[in-house]
Each structure stands twice: as structure tokens, then as C-alpha cells.
Coordinates of C-alpha atoms in Angstrom, one line a residue:
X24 CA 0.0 0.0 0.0
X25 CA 1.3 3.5 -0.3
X26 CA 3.3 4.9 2.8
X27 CA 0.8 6.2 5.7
X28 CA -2.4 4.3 4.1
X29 CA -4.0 1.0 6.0
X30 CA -5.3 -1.4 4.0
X31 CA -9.2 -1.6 3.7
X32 CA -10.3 -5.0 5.5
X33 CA -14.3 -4.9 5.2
X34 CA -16.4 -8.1 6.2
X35 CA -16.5 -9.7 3.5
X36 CA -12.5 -10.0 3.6
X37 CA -13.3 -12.2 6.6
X38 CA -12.9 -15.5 4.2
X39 CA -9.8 -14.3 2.6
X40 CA -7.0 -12.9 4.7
X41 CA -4.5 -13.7 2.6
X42 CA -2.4 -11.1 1.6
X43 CA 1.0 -10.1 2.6
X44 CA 0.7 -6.4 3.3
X45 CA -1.1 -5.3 5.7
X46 CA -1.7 -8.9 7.1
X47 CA -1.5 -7.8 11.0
X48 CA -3.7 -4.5 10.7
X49 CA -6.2 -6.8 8.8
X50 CA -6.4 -9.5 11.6
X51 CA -6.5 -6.7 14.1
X52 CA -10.0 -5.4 12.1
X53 CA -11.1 -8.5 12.0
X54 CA -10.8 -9.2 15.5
X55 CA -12.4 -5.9 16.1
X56 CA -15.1 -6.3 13.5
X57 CA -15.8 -9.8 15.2
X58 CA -15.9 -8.7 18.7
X59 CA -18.0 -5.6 17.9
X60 CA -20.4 -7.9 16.0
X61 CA -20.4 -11.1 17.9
X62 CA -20.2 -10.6 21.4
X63 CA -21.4 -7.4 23.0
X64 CA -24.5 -7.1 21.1
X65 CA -26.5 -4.9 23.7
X66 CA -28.1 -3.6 20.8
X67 CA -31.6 -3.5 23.1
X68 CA -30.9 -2.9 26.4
X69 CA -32.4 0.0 26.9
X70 CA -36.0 1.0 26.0
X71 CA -37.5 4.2 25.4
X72 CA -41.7 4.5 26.1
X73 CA -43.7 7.2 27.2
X74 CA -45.5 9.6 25.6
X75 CA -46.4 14.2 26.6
X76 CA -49.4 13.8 28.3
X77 CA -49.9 17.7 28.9
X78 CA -48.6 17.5 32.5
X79 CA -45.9 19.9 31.9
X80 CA -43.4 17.4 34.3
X81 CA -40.6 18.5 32.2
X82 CA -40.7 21.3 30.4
X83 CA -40.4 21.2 26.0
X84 CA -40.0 17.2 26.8
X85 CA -42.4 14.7 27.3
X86 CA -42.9 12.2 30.3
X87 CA -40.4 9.3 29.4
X88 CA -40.0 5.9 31.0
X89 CA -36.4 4.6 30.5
X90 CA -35.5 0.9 30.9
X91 CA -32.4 -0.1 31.5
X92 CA -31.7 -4.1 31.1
X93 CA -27.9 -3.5 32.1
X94 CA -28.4 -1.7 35.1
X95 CA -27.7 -4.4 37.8
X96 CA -30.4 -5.0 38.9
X97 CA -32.8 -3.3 35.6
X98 CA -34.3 -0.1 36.2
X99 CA -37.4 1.6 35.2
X100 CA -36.9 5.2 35.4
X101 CA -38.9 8.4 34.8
X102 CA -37.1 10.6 32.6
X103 CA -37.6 13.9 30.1
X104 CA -37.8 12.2 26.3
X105 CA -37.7 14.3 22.8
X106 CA -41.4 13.2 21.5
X107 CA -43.5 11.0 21.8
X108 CA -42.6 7.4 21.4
X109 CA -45.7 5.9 20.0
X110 CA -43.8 4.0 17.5
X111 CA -39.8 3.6 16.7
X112 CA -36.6 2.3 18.3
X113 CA -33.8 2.7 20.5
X114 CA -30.2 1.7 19.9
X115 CA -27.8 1.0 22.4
X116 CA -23.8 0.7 22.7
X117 CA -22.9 -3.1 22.0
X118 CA -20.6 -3.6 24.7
X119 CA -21.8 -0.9 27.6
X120 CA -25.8 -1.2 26.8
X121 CA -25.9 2.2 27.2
X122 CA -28.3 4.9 25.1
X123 CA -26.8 5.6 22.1
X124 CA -29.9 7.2 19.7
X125 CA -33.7 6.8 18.8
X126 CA -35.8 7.7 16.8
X127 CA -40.1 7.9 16.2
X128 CA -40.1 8.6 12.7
X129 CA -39.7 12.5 13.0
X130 CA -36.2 13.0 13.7
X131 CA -33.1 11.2 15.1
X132 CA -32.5 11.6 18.8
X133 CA -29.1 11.1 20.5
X134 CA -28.2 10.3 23.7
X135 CA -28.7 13.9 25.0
X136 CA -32.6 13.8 24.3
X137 CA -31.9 16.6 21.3
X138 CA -31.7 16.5 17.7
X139 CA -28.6 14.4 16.3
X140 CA -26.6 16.2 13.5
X141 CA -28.3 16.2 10.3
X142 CA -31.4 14.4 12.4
X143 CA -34.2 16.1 11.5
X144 CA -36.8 15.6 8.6
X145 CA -37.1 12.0 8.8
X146 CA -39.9 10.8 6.4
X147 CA -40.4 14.3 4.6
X148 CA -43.8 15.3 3.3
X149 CA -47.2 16.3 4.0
X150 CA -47.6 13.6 7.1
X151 CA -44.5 14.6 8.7
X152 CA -45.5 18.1 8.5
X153 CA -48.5 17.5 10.0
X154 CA -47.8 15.4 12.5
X155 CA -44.2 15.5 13.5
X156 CA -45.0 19.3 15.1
X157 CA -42.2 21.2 17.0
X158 CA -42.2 20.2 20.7
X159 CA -42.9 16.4 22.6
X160 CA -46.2 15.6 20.7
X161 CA -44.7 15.2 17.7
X162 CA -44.8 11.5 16.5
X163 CA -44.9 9.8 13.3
X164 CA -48.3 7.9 12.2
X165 CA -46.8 4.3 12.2
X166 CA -45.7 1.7 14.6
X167 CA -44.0 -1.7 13.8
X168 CA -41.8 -0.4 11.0
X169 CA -38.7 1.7 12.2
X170 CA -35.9 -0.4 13.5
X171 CA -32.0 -0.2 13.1
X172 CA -29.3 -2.8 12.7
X173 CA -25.5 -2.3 12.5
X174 CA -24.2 -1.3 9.0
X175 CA -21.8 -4.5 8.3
X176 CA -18.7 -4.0 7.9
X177 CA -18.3 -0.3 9.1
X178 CA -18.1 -0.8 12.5
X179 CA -19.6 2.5 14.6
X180 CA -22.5 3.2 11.2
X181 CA -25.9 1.9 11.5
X182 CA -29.0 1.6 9.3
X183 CA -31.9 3.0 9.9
X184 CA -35.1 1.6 8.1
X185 CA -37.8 3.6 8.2
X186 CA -41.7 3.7 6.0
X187 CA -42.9 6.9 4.6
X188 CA -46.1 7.4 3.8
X189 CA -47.7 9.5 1.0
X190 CA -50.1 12.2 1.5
X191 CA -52.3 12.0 -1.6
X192 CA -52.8 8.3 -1.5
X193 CA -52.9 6.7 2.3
X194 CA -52.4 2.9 1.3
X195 CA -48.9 4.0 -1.0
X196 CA -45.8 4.2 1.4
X197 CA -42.6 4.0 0.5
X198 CA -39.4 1.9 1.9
X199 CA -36.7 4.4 2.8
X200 CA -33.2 3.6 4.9
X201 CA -30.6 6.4 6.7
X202 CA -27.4 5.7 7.8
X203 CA -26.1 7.1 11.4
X204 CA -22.2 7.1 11.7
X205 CA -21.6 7.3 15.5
X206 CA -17.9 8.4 15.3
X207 CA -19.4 11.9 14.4
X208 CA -19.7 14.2 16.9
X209 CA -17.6 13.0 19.7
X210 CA -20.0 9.7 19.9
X211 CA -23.2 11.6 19.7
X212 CA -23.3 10.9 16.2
X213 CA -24.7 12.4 12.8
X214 CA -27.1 11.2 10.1
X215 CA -24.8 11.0 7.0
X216 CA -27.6 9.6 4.7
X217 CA -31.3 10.4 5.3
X218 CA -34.3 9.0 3.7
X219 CA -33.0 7.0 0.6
X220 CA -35.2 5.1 -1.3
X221 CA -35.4 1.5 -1.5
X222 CA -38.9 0.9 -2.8
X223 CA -40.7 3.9 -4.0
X224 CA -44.5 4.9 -3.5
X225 CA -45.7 1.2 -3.7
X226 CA -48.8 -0.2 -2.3
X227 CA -47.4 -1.6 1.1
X228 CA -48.4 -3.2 4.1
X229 CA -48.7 -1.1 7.1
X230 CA -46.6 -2.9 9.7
X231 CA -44.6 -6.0 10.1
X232 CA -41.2 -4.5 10.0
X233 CA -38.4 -7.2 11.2
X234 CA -34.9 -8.9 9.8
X235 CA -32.9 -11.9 10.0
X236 CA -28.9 -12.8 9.7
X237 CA -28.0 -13.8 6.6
X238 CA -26.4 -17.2 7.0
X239 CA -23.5 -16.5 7.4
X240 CA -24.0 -13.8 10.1
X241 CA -22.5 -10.8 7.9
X242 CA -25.4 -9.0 6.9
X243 CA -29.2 -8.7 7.0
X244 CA -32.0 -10.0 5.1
X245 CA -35.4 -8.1 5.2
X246 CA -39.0 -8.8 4.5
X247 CA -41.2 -5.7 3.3
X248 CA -44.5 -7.1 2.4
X249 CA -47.0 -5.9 -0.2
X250 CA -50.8 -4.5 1.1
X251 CA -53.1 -7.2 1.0
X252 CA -51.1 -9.0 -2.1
X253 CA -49.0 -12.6 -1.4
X254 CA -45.6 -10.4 -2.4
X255 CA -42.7 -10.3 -0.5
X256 CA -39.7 -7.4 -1.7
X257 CA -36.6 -8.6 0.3
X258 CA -33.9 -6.3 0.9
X259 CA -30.4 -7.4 1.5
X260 CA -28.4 -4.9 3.5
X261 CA -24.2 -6.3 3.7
X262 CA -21.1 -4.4 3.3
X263 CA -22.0 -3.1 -0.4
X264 CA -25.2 -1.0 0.9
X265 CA -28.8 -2.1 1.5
X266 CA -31.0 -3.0 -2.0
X267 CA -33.7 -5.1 -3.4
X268 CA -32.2 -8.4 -3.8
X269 CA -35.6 -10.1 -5.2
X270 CA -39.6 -10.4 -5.2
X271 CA -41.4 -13.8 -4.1
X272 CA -45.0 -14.5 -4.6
X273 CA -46.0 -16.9 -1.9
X274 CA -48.8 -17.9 0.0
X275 CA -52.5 -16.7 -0.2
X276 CA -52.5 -13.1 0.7
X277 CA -50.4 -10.1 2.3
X278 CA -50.9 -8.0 5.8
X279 CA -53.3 -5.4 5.6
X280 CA -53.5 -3.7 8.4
X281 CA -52.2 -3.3 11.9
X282 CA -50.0 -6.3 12.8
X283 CA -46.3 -7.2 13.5
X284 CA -43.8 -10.0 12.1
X285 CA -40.7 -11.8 13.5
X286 CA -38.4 -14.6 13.0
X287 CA -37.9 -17.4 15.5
X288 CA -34.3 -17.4 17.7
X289 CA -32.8 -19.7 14.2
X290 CA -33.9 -17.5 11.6
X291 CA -35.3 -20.8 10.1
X292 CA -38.9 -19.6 10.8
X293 CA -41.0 -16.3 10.0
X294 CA -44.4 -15.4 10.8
X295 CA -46.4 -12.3 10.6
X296 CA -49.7 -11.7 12.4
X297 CA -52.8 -9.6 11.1
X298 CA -56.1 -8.9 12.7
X299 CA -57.7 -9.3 9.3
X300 CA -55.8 -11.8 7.4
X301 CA -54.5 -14.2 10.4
X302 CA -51.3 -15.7 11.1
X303 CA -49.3 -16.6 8.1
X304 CA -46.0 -18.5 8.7
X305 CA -43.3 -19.7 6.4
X306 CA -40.0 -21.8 6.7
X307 CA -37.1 -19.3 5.9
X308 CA -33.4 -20.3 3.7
X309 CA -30.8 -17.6 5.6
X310 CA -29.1 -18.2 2.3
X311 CA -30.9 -17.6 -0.2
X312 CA -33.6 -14.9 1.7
X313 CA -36.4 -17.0 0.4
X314 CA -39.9 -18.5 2.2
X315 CA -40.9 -21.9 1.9
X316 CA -44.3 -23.8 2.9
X317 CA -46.7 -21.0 3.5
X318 CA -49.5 -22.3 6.1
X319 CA -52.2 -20.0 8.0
X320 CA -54.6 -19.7 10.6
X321 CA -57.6 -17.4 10.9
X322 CA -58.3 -16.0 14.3
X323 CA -61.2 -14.9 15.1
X324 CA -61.0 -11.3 16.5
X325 CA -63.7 -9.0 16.4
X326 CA -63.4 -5.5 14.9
X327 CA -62.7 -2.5 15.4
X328 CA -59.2 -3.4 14.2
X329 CA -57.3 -0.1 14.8
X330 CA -55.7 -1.9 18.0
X331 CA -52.2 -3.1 17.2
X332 CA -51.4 -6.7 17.8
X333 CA -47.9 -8.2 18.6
X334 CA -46.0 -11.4 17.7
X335 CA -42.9 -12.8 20.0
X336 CA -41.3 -16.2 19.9
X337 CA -40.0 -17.9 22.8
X338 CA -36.1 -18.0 23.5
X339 CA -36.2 -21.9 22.5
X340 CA -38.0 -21.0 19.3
X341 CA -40.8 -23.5 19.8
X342 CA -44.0 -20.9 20.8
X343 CA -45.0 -17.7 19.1
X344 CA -47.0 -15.4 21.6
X345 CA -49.6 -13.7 19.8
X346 CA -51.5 -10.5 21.2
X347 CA -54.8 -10.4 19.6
X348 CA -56.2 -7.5 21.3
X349 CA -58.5 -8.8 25.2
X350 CA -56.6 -12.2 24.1
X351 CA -53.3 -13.7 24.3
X352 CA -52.6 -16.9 22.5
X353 CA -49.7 -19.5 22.1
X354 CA -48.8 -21.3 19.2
X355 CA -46.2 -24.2 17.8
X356 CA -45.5 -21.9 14.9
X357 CA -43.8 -24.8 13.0
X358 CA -46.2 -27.3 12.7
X359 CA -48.2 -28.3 9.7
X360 CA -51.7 -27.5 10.9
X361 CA -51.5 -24.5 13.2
X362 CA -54.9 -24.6 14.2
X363 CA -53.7 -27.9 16.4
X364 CA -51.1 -26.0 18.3
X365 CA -53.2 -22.8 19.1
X366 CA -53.4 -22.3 23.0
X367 CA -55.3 -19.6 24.5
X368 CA -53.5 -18.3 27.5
X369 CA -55.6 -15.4 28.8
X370 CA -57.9 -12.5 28.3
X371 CA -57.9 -8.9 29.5
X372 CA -60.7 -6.3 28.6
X373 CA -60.7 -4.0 31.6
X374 CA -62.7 -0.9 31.3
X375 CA -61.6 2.8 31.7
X376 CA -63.3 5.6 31.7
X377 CA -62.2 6.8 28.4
X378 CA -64.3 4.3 27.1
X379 CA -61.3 2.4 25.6
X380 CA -60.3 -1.0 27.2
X381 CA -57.0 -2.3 28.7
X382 CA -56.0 -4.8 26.3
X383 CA -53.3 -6.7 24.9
X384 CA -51.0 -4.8 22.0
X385 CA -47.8 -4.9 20.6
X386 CA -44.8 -7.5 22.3
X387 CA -41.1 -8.1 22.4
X388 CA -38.9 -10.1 23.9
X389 CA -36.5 -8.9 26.2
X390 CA -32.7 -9.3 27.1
X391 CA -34.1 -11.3 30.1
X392 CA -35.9 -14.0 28.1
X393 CA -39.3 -12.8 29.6
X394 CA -42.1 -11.5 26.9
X395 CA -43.3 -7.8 27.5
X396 CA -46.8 -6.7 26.2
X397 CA -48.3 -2.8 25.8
X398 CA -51.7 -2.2 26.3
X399 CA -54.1 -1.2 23.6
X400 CA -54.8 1.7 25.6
X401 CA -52.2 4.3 27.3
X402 CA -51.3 2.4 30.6
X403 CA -48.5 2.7 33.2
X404 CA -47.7 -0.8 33.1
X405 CA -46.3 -3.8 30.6
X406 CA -47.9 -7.2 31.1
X407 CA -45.2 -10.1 31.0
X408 CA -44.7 -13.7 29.9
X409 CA -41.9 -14.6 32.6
X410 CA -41.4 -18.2 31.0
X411 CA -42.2 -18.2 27.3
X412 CA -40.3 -21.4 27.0
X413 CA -42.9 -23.2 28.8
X414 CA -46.3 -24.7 27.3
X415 CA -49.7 -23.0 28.1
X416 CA -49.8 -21.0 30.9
X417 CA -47.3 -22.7 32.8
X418 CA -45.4 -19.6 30.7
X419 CA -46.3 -17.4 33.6
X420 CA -48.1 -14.7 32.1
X421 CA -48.6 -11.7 34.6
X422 CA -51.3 -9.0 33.8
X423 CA -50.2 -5.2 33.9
X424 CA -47.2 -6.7 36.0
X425 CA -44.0 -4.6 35.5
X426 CA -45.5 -0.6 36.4
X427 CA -43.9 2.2 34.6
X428 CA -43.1 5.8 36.4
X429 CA -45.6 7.3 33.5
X430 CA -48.2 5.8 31.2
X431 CA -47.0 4.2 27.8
X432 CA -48.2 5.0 24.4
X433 CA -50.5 2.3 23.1
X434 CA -48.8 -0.2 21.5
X435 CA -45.6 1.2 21.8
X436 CA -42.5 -0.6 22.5
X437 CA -39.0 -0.5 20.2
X438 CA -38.9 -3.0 17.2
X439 CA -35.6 -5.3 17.7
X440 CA -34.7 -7.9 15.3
X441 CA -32.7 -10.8 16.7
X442 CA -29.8 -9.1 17.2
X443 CA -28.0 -11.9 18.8
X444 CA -29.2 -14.7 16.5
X445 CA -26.6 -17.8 16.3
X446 CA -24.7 -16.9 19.6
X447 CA -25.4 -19.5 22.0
X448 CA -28.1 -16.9 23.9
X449 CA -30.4 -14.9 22.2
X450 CA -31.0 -13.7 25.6
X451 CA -29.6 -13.6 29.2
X452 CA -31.1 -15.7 31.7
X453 CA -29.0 -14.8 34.4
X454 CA -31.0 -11.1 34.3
X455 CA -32.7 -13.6 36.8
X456 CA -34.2 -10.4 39.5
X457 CA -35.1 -7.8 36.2
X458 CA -36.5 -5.5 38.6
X459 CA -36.6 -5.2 42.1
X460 CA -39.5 -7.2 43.4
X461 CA -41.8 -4.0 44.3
X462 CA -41.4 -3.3 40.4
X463 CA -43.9 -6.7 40.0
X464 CA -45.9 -6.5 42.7
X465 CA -46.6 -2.7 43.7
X466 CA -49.5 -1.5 41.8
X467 CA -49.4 1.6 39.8
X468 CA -49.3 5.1 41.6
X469 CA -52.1 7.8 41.5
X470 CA -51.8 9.1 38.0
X471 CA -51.4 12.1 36.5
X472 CA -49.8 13.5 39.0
X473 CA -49.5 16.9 39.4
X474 CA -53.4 16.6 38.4
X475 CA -55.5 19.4 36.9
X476 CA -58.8 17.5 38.4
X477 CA -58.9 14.1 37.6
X478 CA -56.8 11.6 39.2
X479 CA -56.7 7.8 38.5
X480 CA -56.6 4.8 41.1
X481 CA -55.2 1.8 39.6
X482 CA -57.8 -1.2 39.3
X483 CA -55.9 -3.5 41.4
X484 CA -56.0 -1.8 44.3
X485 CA -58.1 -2.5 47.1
X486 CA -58.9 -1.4 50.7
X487 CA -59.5 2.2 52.8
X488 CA -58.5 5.5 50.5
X489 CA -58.4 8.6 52.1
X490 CA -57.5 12.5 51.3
X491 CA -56.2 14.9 53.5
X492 CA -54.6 18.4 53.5
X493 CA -51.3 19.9 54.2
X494 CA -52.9 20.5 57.8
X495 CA -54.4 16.8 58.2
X496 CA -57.7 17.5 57.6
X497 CA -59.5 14.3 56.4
X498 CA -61.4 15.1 52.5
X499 CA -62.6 12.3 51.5
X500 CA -62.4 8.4 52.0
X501 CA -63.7 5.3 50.2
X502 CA -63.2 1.9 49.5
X503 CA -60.9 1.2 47.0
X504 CA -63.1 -2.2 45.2
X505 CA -60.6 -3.6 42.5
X506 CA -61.9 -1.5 39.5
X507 CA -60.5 1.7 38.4
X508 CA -61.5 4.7 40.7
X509 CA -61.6 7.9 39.3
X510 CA -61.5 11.1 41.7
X511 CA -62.6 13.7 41.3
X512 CA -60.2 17.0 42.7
X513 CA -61.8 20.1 40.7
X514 CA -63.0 21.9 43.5
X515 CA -60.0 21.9 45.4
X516 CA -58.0 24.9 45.6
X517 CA -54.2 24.6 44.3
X518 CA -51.7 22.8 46.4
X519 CA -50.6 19.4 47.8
X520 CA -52.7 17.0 49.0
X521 CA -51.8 13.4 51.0
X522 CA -53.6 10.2 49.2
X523 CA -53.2 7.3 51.4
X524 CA -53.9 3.5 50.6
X525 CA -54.8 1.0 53.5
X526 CA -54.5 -2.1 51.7
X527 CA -55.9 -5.5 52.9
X528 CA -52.8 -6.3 55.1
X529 CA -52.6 -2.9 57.1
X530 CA -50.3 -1.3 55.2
X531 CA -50.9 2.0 54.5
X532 CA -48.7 3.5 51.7
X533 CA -48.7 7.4 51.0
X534 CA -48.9 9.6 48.1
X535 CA -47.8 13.2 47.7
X536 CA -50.5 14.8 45.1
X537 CA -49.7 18.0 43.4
X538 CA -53.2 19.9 42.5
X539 CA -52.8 22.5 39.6

């Protein structure tokens, strides 16, 4: 090479090292390339929900729940976000875990909550403008469809692939990707390619974003289905750039509406799940990117269907956890006839006062190998499957178990391919305590709070609620049933106010409340 230049070594040199100069800087990459890519892989340990509720708890930011699967033990945290999260992902450092940027559709986000570099304008056009306003409401109008994976072979870049819509025509979207180069900027990184076109103005499915490893673990197929058509356009993103690779017809039909897709802990299987159309699953060739024995299975869930659904598959690979809105169902994904290994595991319908019901929405699984479900309504709290590698309910699904410090958007949680598919875990067990046990077991607090009037009592409380004043003077008191209580604090004057809980045991837990 010429005096002062290094060799190029990109992934692909991985199968042929040989050359003479430059051998030792090459090996040196490699090892590099092969630690970044095959052992840290933190990619998703830590999550960014929440949502501005008009609270005004932080001011220009909205109320944010971090969680953070590398704290020892994990941590749920309130903390001030950029926008709303109602749909999007969050990328973390491979080897710390740590924040490094996310993103909702509207901008790019670093790890200082703000704008990255060259972050803004994500999705361009008449439904970013109108919905990805200046301030924490702003959001993008899609969920399921914006995820990231590490841009092989240039080790500190990631791509970023994102879903525009169109303005004139709702049902036309197109498949755009960015690139994020995380040396920039002292580590808070830049955008140095925004919103490039991979499939232009087509008639696409809504959700269902996901990828797999290509087989040999350098670079990343994935699936973008057609609207309502049995078409799959896969992309293949390696060291030479994302692109179509090919179309494949297969199957009956395509997604239509809201659903979600992912492939099992092998990349062997896929399946995608849509209120409308059912569960459609296919046998998957890492190799050559394409599907094989298409099979389905209608579910009967009754309309509306603007709820989103989710799709996880257990660490082993065996079940698939489906969330069809009040239901959660199990299935052996790779059989023949679905239909025969369709469990039901539970149901949850539990009423508010908005008139919209608690119910199951979108899932992922976690670092810890347990299953974490939204609501299809905004709700402090994530239902969990603790053991999804166990049959039927012995997979320990617990209800609105793991509380967050501020309710979540509906259906919101990151989309993660499986970024640790072929190490030996796709997941830690050993994150045996996730949380602290009060995180499973301690209902939701009195929410919103500071409160303008109306202040909510989780449903699973029950026992003696009382109010009193700065001075100790006793409000009001009831009994707290099981249901959600609503209270009513409108005629108060402004100030804080004591809310105390006198559970079935005796113990009485307190609440400071802030009246506005």
C-alpha cells in the first residue's frame, strides 16, 4: 500500500485474509469487526416509552419511562424524552448497553434527548409536517416499521429503516433507509444519509417490520411485504449498501392492516400476524432470503381493528406469543396444521373511563428471556410472559405486572430484530431479578400527577382510600373495590394533598399529590 495508508479489510475479507501487506492490521480489524459484531450485542438494552401527556413534568420534553436491562439490577426510570414514542426504536452501545440514539419517525434523537446532526426531517412530506410538530407531541403515524441494525462492515454506522407514507394516496408508502455514523460528533453521532429510497411509493403493508442474519451472520435480510397481495420485496443490506435483492410471490395473501412479524431465535422460521388476514407463517433459507411452505390460521378477533397486535417467539423457538387485542394466544408456529397447536393463555378487557379498554398490544422479547406486552390503551404498566419457553400458561403470564413511572403509548415498544441470532443466547437468563421485586408487585401510583382534576386509582387496588390536607384534615375516604376509581379533585384549591392506601394487610402507603 502506499506509505501512511492502512489497508481496507471490510467483512466480506473475513474468508480471505491472505495477503501479505497489511496482514496484521487486517487481523487486528477483523478481531475488532468480530468482537463488535459477535459478542457485546447490547443492541436492546435499553428502551424508550412514554408519551407528553400535557402534565408539563418537564418542560419542551415529554414524560419518558427509561428501561435499562444492564443496570444491575434493571431499572425503570422516569425521565424527560424528545417526542412522543408511539412507535420507533432505540439503539444501544454493543458492549456498555448504554443509550446511544432513537428515533419515532420525525427526527433522530441522540443520547442527549436533542436533535442528532443532520437528524431532523425524517420521512419528509405532507404527514411529517403535520404530524411531527415542533415540541414532545410530535410523532410519526406508524408503529412496527422503524428499526435499526448495524451497518456490516463499518463498524460505529448503522442503518436505519424507516416507512414513509404518501399524503395523496394513504395505502402508498414508501421503503426508505438512513445511515447514522456514531464516530461523528464525539460519539453523539450524525445522520450522514437520510431518507433513501429503497422501494418507491408502492402499495405496502402497514406494519410488520423485522430482519434476519443472513447465513452467514455478515449481513441482514429483510422482509417488506405488499398491502393485502401474497408479495414479498426482500432487501439485503451487507457491506455493499442495502437494495432489493428479489420479489417472491407466496402464500394466499399479504398484511393489511395493523400487525407485526418476526423470525424465530434460528432465523429458520417467520411469521407475521394480522387482525384481518390471520397468522401466516413460512419456513425461511438464511441463504438464499427465500420463504418456503406457507401455512395459516384465521383468528377470530372481532373488529374494530385499529388496536395493534404483537407477535414474540420464545427463547427456544418453539411458541410464538400472539397478542390479539382482550386475548393472548400460544402457538407451535412450526407445525403443519396451526390450528392444532393454538393455546389460548388469557384474556384482559378491563374498562376505563375513556371508554377504551386495557388490552393486549404490541410485544417483544426482552434481554431477560421474559415476553413484554403494551396495552391497547395508554397504561402505566407492561404485562409479562416470565417463562415463554414453557407450554400453556405454565409460561407465567402476569397481567399489567411490571409498572412504569408514566403511562406508555398504546402499542408502543422499540422493534428489535434478533440481534444476537446464532450466539449461543439470544438472551440472558441470568438477568434472573429484572427489577426489584416491588417493580412486579406494587400496583401503579395515582396518575397524572400533578393533576388538573382528575386523578386515576389503579384497578388493582383494594382497601380504605383517604385525602387529607397539608394540615391533616380528612377530604374524602372510600373503598378502594378492585376497578379503576376515578377522583374527582376540581373543586380543590391549588396545592398538595396526601392520598393514602390502607391495603388488605394494614399497610398504609402514602402519596404526595400535586393539585394544579
Amino acid at each position: 500500500t502506499e506509505e501512511g495508508r492502512r489497508p481496507t479489510c471490510d467483512l466480506q475479507d473475513r474468508k480471505a485474509m491472505i495477503v501479505v501487506s497489511g496482514v496484521r492490521w487486517c487481523l487486528g480489524a477483523f478481531l475488532a469487526l468480530w468482537l463488535a459484531d459477535g459478542v457485546g450485542q447490547k443492541y436492546d438494552y435499553t428502551w424508550v416509552l412514554g408519551y407528553d401527556y400535557s402534565l408539563n413534568t418537564y418542560p419542551d420534553k415529554a414524560e419518558g419511562s427509561i428501561i435499562r436491562f444492564n443496570d444491575s439490577p434493571p431499572s425503570v426510570t422516569p425521565y424527560p424524552i424528545a417526542y412522543d414514542m408511539l412507535g420507533g426504536t432505540a439503539i444501544s452501545d454493543p458492549e456498555s448497553g448504554e443509550l446511544l440514539f432513537y428515533t419515532n419517525g420525525c427526527s433522530v434523537i441522540n443520547a442527549r434527548h436533542e436533535v442528532m446532526d443532520n437528524g431532523e426531517n425524517l420521512n419528509p412530506g405532507s404527514w411529517h409536517i403535520a404530524y411531527c410538530i415542533p415540541g414532545p407531541r410530535a410523532y410519526y403515524p406508524t408503529s412496527q416499521v422503524i428499526f435499526a441494525v448495524p451497518y456490516p462492515g463499518r463498524q460505529g454506522r448503522y442503518v436505519l429503516f424507516h416507512r414513509q407514507k404518501n399524503g395523496n394516496d394513504i395505502t402508498k408508502r414508501s421503503q426508505l433507509y438512513s445511515v447514522i455514523d456514531m464516530r461523528a460528533n464525539e460519539g453523539l453521532g450524525k445522520v450522514s444519509e437520510k431518507n433513501i429510497p429503497l422501494i418507491s411509493l408502492a402499495d405496502l403493508a402497514w406494519n410488520q417490520a423485522t430482519a434476519c442474519k443472513t447465513a452467514d451472520g455478515t449481513g441482514w435480510w429483510v422482509p417488506v411485504w405488499s398491502r393485502v397481495e401474497p408479495v414479498c420485496t426482500m432487501i439485503l443490506l451487507d457491506s455493499l449498501g442495502p437494495r432489493v435483492h428479489h420479489k417472491q410471490t407466496i402464500g394466499q395473501e399479504g398484511p393489511e392492516i395493523n400487525g407485526a412479524a418476526a423470525f424465530d431465535p434460528s432465523g429458520r422460521h417467520y411469521l407475521w400476524y394480522d387482525l384481518r388476514m390471520g397468522v401466516h407463517a413460512y419456513d425461511f433459507d438464511r441463504e438464499t432470503g427465500m420463504f418456503s411452505r406457507p401455512r395459516k390460521l384465521i383468528i377470530n378477533t372481532p373488529p374494530p381493528y385499529s388496536a395493534s397486535v404483537g407477535v414474540s417467539i420464545s427463547p427456544n423457538g418453539r411458541y410464538a406469543y400472539l397478542s390479539a387485542r382482550d386475548t393472548l394466544y400460544q402457538l407451535e408456529h412450526t407445525l403443519d396444521d396451526l390450528a392444532s397447536g393454538l393455546v389460548m393463555i388469557d384474556t384482559m378487557r378491563i374498562p376505563t373511563t375513556y371508554g377504551i379498554p386495557i388490552t393486549f398490544s404490541n410485544s417483544l422479547l426482552g434481554p431477560d428471556c421474559r415476553i413484554y406486552i403494551t396495552s391497547g390503551f395508554a397504561w402505566a404498566a407492561l404485562s409479562i410472559i416470565h417463562h415463554p419457553d414453557e407450554k400453556g400458561k405454565a409460561c407465567g403470564l402476569e397481567k399489567l405486572g411490571l409498572r412504569l413511572p408514566f403511562p406508555n403509548r398504546n402499542g408502543s415498544v422499540p422493534v428489535y430484530p434478533m440481534y444476537r441470532m446464532d450466539n449461543e443466547e439470544i438472551c440472558d437468563p441470568g438477568i434472573s431479578h429484572v427489577f426489584p421485586p416491588g417493580w412486579y408487585t406494587h400496583p401503579v401510583p395515582p396518575y397524572p400527577n400533578p393533576t388538573s382534576g382528575h386523578l386515576y386509582i389503579d384497578g388493582r387496588e383494594r382497601g380504605e382510600v383517604s385525602l387529607h390536607d397539608q394540615a391533616g384534615r380528612k377530604l374524602l375516604t372510600w373503598d378502594a373495590t378492585g376497578e379503576l376509581s376515578v377522583l374527582d379533585l376540581s373543586s380543590l384549591g391549588s396545592g398538595m394533598y396526601f392520598l393514602t392506601l390502607r391495603r388488605g394487610d394494614g399497610r398504609p402507603v402514602t402519596y404526595k399529590i400535586v393539585k394544579l
